[in-house]
mmCIF file of C-alpha atoms (C1' of nucleotides) in Angstrom:
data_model
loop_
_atom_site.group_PDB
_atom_site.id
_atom_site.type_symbol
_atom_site.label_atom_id
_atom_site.label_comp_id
_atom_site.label_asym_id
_atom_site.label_seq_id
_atom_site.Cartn_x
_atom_site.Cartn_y
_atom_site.Cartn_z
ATOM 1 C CA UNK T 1435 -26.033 9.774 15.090
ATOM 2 C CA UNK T 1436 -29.277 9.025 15.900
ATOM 3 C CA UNK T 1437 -30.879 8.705 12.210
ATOM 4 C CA UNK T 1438 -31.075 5.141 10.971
ATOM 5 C CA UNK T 1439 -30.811 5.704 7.384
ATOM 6 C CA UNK T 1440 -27.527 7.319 8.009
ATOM 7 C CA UNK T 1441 -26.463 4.405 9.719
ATOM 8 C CA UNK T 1442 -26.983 2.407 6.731
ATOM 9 C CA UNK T 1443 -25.437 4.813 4.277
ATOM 10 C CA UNK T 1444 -21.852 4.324 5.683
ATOM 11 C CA UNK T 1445 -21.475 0.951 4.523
ATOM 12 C CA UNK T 1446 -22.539 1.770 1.121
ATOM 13 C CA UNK T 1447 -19.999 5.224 0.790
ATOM 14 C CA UNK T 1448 -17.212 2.984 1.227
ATOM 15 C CA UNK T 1449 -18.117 0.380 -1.025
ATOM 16 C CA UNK T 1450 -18.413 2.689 -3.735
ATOM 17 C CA UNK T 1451 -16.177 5.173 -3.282
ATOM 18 C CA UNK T 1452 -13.505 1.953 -3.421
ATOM 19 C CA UNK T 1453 -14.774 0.594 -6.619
ATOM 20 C CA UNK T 1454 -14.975 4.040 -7.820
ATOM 21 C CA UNK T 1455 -11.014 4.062 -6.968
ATOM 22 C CA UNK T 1456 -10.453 0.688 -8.578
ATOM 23 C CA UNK T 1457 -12.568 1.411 -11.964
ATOM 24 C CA UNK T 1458 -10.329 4.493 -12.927
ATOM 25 C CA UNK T 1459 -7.374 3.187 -11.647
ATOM 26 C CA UNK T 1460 -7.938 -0.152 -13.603
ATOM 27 C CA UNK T 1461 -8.410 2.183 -16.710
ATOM 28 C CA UNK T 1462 -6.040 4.414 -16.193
ATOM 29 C CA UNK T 1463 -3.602 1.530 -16.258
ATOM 30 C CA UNK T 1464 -5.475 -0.265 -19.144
ATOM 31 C CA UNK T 1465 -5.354 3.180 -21.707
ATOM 32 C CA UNK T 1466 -1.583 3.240 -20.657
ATOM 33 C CA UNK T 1467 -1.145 -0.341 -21.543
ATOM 34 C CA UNK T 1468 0.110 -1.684 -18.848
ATOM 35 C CA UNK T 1469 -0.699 -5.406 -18.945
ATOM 36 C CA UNK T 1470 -1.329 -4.731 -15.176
ATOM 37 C CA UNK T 1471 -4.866 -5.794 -12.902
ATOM 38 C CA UNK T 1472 -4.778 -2.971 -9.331
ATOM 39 C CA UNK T 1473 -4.248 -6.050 -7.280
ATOM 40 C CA UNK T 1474 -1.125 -6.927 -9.311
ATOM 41 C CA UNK T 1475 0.037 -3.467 -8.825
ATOM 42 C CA UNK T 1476 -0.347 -3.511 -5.005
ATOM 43 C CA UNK T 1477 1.821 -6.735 -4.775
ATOM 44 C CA UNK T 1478 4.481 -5.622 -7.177
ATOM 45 C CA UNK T 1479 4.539 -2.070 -5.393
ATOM 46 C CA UNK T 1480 5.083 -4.103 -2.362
ATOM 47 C CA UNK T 1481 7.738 -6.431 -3.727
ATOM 48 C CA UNK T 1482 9.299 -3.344 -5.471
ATOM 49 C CA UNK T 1483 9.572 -1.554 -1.929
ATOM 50 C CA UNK T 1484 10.697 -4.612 0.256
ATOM 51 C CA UNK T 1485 12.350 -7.528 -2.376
ATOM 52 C CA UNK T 1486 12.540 -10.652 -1.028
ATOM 53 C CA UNK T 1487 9.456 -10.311 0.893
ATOM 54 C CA UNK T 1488 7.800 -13.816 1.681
ATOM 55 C CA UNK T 1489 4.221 -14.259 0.668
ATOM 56 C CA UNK T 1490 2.997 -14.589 4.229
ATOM 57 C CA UNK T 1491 4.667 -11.534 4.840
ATOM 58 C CA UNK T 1492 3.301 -9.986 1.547
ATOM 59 C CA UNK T 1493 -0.308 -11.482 2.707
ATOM 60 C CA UNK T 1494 -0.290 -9.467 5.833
ATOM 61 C CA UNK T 1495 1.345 -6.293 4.146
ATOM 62 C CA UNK T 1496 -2.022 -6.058 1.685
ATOM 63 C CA UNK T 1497 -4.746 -7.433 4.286
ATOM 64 C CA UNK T 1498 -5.117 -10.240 1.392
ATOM 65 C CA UNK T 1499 -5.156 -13.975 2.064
ATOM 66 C CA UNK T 1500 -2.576 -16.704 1.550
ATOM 67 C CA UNK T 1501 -4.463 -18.507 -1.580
ATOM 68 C CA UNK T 1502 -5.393 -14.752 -2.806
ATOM 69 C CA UNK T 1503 -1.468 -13.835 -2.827
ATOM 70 C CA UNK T 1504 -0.378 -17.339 -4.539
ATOM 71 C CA UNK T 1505 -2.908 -16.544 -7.386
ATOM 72 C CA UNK T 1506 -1.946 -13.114 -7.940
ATOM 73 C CA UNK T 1507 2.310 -14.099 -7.767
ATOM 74 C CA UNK T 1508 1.331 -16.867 -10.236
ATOM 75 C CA UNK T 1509 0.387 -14.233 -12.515
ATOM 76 C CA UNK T 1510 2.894 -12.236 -12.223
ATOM 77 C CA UNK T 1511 5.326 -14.557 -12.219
ATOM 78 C CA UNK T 1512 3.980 -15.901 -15.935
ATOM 79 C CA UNK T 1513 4.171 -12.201 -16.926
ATOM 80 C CA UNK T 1514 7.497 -12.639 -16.427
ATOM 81 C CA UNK T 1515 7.760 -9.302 -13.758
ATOM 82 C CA UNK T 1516 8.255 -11.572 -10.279
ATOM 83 C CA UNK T 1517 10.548 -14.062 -9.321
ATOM 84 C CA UNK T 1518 9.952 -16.643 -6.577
ATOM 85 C CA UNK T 1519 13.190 -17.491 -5.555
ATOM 86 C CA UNK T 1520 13.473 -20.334 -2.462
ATOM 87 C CA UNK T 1521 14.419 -18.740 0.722
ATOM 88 C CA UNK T 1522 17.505 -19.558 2.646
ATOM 89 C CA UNK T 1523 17.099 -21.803 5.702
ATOM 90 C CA UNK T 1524 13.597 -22.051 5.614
ATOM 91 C CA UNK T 1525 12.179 -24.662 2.267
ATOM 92 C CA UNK T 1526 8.712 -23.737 2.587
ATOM 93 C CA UNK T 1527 9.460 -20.133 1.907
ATOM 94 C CA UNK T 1528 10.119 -18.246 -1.100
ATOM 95 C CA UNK T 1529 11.488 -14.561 -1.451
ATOM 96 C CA UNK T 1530 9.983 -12.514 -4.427
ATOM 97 C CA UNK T 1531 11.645 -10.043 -6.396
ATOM 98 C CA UNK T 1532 10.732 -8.013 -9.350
ATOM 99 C CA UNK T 1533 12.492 -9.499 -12.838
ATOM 100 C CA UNK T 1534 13.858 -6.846 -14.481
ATOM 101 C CA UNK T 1535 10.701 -6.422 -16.912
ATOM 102 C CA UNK T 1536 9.346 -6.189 -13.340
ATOM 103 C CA UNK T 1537 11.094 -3.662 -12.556
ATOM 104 C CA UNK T 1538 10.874 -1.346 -15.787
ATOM 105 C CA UNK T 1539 6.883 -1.958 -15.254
ATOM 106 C CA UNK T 1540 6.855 -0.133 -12.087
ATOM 107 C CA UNK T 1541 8.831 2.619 -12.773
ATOM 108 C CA UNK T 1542 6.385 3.133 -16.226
ATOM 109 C CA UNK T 1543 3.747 2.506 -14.158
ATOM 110 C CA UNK T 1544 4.450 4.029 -10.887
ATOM 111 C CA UNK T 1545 3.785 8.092 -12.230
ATOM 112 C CA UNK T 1546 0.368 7.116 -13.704
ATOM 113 C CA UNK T 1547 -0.765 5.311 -10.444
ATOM 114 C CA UNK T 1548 0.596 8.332 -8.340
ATOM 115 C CA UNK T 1549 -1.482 10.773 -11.010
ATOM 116 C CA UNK T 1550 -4.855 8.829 -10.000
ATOM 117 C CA UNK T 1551 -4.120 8.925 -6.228
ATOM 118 C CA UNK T 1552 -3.517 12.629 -6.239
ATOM 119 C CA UNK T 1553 -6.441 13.210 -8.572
ATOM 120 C CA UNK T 1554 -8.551 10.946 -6.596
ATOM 121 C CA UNK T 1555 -7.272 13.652 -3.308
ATOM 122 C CA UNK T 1556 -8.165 16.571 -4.850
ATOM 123 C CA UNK T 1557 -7.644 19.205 -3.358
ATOM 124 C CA UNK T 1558 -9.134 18.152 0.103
ATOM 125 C CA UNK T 1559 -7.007 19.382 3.049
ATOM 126 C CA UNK T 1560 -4.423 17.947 5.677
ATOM 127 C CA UNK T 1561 -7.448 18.113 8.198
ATOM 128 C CA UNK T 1562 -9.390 16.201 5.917
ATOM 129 C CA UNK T 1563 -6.931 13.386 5.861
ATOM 130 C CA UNK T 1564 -6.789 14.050 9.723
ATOM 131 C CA UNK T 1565 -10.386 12.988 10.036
ATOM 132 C CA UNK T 1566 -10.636 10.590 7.117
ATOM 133 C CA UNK T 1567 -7.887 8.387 9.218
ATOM 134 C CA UNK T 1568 -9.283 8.883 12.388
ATOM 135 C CA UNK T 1569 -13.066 8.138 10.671
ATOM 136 C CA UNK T 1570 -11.730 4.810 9.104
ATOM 137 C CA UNK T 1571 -9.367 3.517 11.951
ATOM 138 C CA UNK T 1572 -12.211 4.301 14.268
ATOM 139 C CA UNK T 1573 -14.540 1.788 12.191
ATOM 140 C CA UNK T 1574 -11.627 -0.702 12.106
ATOM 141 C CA UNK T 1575 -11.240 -1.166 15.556
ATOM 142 C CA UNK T 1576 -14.677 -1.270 16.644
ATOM 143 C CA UNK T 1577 -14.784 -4.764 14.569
ATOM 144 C CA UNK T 1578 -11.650 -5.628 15.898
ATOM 145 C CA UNK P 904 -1.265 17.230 1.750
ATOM 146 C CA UNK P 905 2.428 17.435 0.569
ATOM 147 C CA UNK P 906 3.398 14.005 1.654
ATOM 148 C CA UNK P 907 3.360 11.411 -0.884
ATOM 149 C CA UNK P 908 3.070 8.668 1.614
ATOM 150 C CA UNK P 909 -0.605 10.107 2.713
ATOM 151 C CA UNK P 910 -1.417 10.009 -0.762
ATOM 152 C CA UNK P 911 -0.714 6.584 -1.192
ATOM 153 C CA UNK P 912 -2.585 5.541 1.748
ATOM 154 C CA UNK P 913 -5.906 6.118 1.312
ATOM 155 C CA UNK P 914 -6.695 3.865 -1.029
ATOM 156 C CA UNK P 915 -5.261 1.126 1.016
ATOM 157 C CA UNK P 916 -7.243 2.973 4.215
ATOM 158 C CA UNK P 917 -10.861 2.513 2.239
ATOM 159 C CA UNK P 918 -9.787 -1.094 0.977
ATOM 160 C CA UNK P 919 -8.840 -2.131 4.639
ATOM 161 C CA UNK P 920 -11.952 -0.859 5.904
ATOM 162 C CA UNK P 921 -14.410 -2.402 3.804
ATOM 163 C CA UNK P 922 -13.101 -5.319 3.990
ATOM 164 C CA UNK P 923 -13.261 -5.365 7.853
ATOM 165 C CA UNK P 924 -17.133 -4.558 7.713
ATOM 166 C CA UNK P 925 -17.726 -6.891 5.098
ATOM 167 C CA UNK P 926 -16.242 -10.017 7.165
ATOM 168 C CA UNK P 927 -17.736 -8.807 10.202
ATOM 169 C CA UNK P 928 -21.250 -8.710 8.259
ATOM 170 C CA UNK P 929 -20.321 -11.814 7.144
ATOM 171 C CA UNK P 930 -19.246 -13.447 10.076
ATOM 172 C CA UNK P 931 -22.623 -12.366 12.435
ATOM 173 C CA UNK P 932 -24.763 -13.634 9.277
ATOM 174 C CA UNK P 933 -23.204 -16.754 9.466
ATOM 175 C CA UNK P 934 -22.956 -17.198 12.916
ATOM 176 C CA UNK P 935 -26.551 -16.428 13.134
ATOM 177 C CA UNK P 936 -27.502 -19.311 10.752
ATOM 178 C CA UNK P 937 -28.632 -17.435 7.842
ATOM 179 C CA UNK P 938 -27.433 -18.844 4.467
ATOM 180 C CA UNK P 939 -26.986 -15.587 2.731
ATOM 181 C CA UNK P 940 -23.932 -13.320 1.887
ATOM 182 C CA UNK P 941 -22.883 -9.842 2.240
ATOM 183 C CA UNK P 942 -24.513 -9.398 -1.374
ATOM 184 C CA UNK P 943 -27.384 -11.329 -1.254
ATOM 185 C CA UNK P 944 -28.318 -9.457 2.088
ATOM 186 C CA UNK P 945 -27.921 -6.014 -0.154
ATOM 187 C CA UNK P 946 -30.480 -7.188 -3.019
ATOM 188 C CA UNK P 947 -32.634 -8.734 -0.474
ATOM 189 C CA UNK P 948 -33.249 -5.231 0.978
ATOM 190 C CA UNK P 949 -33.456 -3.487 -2.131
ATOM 191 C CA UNK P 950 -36.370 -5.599 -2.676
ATOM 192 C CA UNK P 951 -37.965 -5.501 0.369
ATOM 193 C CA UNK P 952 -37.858 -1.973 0.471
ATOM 194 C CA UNK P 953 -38.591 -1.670 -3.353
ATOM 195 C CA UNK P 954 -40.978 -4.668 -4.469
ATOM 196 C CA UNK P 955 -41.620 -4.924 -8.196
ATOM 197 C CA UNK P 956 -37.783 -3.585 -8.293
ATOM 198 C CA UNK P 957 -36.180 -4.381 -11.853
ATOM 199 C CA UNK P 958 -32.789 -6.277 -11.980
ATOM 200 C CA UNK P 959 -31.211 -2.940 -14.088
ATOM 201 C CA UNK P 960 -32.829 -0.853 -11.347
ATOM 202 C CA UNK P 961 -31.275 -2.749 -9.033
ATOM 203 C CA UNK P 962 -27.828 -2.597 -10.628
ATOM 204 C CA UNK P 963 -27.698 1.179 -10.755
ATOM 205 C CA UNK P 964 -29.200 0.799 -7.410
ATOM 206 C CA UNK P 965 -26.403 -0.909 -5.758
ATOM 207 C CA UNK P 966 -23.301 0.116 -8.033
ATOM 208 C CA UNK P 967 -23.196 -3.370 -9.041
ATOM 209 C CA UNK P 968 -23.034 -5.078 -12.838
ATOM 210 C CA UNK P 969 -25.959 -6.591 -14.800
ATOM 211 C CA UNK P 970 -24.480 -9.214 -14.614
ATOM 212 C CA UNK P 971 -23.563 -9.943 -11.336
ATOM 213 C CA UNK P 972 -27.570 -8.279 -10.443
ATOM 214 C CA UNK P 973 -28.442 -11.574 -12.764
ATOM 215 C CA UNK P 974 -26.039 -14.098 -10.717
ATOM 216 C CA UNK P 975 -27.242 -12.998 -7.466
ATOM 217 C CA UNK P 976 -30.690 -12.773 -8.283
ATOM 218 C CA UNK P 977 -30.198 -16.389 -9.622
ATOM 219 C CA UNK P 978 -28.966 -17.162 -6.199
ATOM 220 C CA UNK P 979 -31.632 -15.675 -4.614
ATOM 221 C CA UNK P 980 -34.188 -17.381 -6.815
ATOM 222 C CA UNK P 981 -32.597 -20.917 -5.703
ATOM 223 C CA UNK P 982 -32.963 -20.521 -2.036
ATOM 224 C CA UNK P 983 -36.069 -19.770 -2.626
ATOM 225 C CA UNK P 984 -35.866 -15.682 -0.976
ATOM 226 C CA UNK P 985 -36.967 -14.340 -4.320
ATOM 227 C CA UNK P 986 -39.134 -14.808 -7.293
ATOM 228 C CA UNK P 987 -39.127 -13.297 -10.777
ATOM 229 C CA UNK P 988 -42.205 -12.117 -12.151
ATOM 230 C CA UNK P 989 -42.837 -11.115 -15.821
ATOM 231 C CA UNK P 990 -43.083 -7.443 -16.199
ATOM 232 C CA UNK P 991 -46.183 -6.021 -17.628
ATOM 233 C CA UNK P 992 -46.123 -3.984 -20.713
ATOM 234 C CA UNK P 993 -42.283 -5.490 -21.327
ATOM 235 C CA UNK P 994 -41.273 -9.147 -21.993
ATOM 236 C CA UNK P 995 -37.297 -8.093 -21.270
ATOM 237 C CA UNK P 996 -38.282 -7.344 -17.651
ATOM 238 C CA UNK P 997 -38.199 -8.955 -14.899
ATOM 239 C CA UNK P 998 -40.245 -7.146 -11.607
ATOM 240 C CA UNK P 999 -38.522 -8.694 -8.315
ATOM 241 C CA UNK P 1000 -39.948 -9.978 -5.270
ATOM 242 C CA UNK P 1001 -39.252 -11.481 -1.417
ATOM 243 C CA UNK P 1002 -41.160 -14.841 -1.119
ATOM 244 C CA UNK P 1003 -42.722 -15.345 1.769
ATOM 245 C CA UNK P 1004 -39.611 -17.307 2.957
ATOM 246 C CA UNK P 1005 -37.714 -14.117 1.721
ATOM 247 C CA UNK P 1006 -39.782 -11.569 3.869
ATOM 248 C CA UNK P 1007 -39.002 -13.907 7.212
ATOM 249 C CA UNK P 1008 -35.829 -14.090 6.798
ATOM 250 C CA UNK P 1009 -35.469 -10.388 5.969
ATOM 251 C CA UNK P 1010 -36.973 -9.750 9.301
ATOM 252 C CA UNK P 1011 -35.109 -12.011 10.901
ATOM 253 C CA UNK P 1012 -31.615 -10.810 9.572
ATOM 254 C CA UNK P 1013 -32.149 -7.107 9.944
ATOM 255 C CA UNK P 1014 -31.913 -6.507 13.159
ATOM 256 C CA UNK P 1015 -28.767 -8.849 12.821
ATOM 257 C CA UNK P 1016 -27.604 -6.337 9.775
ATOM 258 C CA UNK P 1017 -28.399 -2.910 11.886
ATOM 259 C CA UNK P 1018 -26.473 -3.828 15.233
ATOM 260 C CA UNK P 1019 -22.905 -4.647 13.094
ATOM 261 C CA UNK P 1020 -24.023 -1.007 11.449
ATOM 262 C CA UNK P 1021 -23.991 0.526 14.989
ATOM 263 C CA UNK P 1022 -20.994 -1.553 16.128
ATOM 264 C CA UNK P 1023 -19.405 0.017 13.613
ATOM 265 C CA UNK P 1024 -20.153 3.136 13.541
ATOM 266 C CA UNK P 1025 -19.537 3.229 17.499
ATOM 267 C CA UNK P 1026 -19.551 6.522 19.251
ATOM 268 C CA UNK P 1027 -18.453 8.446 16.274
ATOM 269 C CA UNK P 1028 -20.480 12.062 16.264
ATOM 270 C CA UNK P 1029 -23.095 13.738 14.008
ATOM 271 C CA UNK P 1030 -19.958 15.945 12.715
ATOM 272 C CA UNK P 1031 -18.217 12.975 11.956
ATOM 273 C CA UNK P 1032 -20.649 11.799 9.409
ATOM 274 C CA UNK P 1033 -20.790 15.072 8.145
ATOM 275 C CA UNK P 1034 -16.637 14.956 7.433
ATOM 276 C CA UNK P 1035 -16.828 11.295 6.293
ATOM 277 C CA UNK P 1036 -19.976 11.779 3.493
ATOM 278 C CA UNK P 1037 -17.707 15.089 2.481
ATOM 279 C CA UNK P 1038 -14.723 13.462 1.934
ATOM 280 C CA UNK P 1039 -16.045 10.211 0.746
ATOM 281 C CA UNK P 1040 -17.887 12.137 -1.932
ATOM 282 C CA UNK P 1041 -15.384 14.521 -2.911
ATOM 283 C CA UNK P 1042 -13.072 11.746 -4.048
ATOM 284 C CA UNK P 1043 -15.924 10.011 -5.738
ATOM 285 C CA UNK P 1044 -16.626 13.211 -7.960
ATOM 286 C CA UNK P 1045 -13.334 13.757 -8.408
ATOM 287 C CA UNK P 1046 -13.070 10.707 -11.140
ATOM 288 C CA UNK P 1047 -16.396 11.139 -12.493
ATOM 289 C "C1'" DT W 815 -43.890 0.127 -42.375
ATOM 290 C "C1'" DC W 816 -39.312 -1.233 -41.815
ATOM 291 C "C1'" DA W 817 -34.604 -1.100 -40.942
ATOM 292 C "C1'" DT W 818 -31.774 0.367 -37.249
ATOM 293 C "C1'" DA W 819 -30.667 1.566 -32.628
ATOM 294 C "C1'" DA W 820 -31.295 1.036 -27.768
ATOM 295 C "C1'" DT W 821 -32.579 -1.650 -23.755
ATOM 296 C "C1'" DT W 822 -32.893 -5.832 -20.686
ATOM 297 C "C1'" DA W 823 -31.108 -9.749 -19.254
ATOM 298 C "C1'" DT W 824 -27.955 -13.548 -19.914
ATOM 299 C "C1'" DT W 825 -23.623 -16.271 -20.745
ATOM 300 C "C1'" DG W 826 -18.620 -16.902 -20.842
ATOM 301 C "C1'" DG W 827 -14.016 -15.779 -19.319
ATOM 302 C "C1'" DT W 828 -10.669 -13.831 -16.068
ATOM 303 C "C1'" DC W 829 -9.515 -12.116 -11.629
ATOM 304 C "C1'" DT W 830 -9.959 -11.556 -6.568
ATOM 305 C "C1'" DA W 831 -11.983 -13.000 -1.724
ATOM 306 C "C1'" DC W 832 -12.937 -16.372 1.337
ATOM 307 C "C1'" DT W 833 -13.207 -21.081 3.453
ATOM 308 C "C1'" DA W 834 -11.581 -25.616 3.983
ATOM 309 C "C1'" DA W 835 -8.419 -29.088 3.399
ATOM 310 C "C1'" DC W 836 -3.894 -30.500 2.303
ATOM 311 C "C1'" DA W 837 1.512 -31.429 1.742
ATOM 312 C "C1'" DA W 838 5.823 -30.191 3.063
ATOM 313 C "C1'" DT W 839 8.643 -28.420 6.276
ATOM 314 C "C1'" DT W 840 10.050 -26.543 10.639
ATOM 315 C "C1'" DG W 841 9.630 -25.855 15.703
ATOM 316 C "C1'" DA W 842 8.653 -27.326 20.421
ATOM 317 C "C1'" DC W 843 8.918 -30.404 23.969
ATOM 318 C "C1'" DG W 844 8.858 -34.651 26.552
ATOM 319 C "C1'" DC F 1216 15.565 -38.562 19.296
ATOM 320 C "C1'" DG F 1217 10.887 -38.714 18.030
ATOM 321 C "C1'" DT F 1218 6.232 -37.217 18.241
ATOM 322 C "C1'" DC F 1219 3.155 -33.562 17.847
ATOM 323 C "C1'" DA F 1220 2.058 -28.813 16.838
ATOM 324 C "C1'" DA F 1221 2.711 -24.772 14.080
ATOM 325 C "C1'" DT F 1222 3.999 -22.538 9.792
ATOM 326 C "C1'" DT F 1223 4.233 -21.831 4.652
ATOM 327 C "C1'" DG F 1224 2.322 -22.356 0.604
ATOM 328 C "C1'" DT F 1225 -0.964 -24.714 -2.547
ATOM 329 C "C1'" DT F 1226 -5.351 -26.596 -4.474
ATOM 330 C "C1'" DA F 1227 -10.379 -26.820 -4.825
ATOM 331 C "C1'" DG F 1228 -14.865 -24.764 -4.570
ATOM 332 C "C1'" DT F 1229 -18.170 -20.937 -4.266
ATOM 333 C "C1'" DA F 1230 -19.173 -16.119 -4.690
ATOM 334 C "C1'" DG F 1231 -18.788 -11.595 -6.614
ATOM 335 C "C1'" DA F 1232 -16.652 -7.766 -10.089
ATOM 336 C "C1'" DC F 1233 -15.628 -6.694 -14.479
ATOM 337 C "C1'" DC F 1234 -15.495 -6.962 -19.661
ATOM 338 C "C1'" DA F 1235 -17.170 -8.600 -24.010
ATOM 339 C "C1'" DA F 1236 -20.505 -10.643 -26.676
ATOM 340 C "C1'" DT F 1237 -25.179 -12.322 -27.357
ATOM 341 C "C1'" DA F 1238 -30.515 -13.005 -27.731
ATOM 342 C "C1'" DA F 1239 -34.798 -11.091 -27.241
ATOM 343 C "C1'" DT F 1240 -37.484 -7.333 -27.165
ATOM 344 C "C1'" DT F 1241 -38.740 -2.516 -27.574
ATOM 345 C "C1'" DA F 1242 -38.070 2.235 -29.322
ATOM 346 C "C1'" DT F 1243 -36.813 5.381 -33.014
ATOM 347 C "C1'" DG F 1244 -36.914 7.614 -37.268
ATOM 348 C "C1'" DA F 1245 -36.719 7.724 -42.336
#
DNA sequence: TCATAATTATTGGTCTACTAACAATTGACG
DNA sequence: CGTCAATTGTTAGTAGACCAATAATTATGA
């Protein structure tokens, strides 16, 4: 790698190649009418996968931050599809479940978001993903 | 790629990723003493590289809204890093430009900017740029 | 020419990211 | 036990992403 300007490019690939992601996702989700932002998708997948999940927990789960997670539960709690309930032992904490309207969401929603993802793939290969994860864990941990 | 799991991961992969470069970016720039984000370093070299640069060029330029283009810029404009100038020939314009202030710190912050590129990048190969602007496009085009 | 469409930039509203500061609670330790 | 530190979650403020709507200007076409 000894060109410059492809130095800089890597940055950028990502950066649009996510909002890329996000944009049809977000539309995907908004022609379906699903009352639904991808960041309140991620949580609720979360919650749907692991109820009772805390929102520390659920901060370190997404890579999101404390304040970030409150704001997004809010919402979804006024939507009426997650429940903060307060945890046993331990009054600081709550444990978060999907209301039933929660949970009737995600299984409406969950085919259309797995549609995207897989359209998103392609038909790139198992070697691709191979060197996709190594690519991207490789830039992780060289800020880490 | 049969496995759902894989699917649903790369999404999350390119979100995690980004976000790492962007608070390491972040982090040197402030650490460094310049008052300037992630964003307002991108626009700043746009300019630099492109003086006269339109704020709609500049949008399409950098994946980004009009209207964030216009809150940036406005950001920009208050530190006093760049100045609009009337457009000839078009009173909707705007042609964009580093200050004087704006060209010092530019050269001040990029060599700042280009050592978290190389940090990040690490000792990843020529090849592996190759498989990473292959992939990275092919899911781009695939929801366009 | 003149009405209409397109372009450029802006404003307003909502949502997410990040920092800092905070309250409430729990844990650790002398 | 009682003080101090750590943890959990919240609020406030700024910044950026997106959508919708708008004003001003320019381009188009009958």
């Amino acid at each position: 790698m000894t060109h410059q300007s492809d130095h800089r490019a890597y940055f950028f690939k990502i950066d649009t190649t996510i909002k890329k992601i996000r944009n049809a996702l977000q539309k995907q989700l908004n022609e379906a009418g699903f009352d639904l932002t991808v960041d309140q998708w991620v949580l609720t997948d979360h919650i749907r996968r692991q109820p009772g999940v805390s929102q520390n927990e659920l901060a370190e789960l997404t890579f999101k931050d404390p304040p970030t997670v409150t704001r997004i539960v809010d919402l979804l709690e006024k939507k009426g599809f997650v429940e903060r309930t307060a945890a046993a032992g331990d009054r600081r904490k709550f444990n978060l479940f999907l209301t039933n309207k929660g949970n009737e969401l995600y299984d409406k929603a969950f085919p259309v978001v797995a549609e995207i993802r897989r359209k998103g793939w392609g038909d790139l290969e198992e070697t691709d993903y191979q060197h996709f994860v190594r690519i991207m864990d490789s830039i992780y941990n060289n800020f880490s």
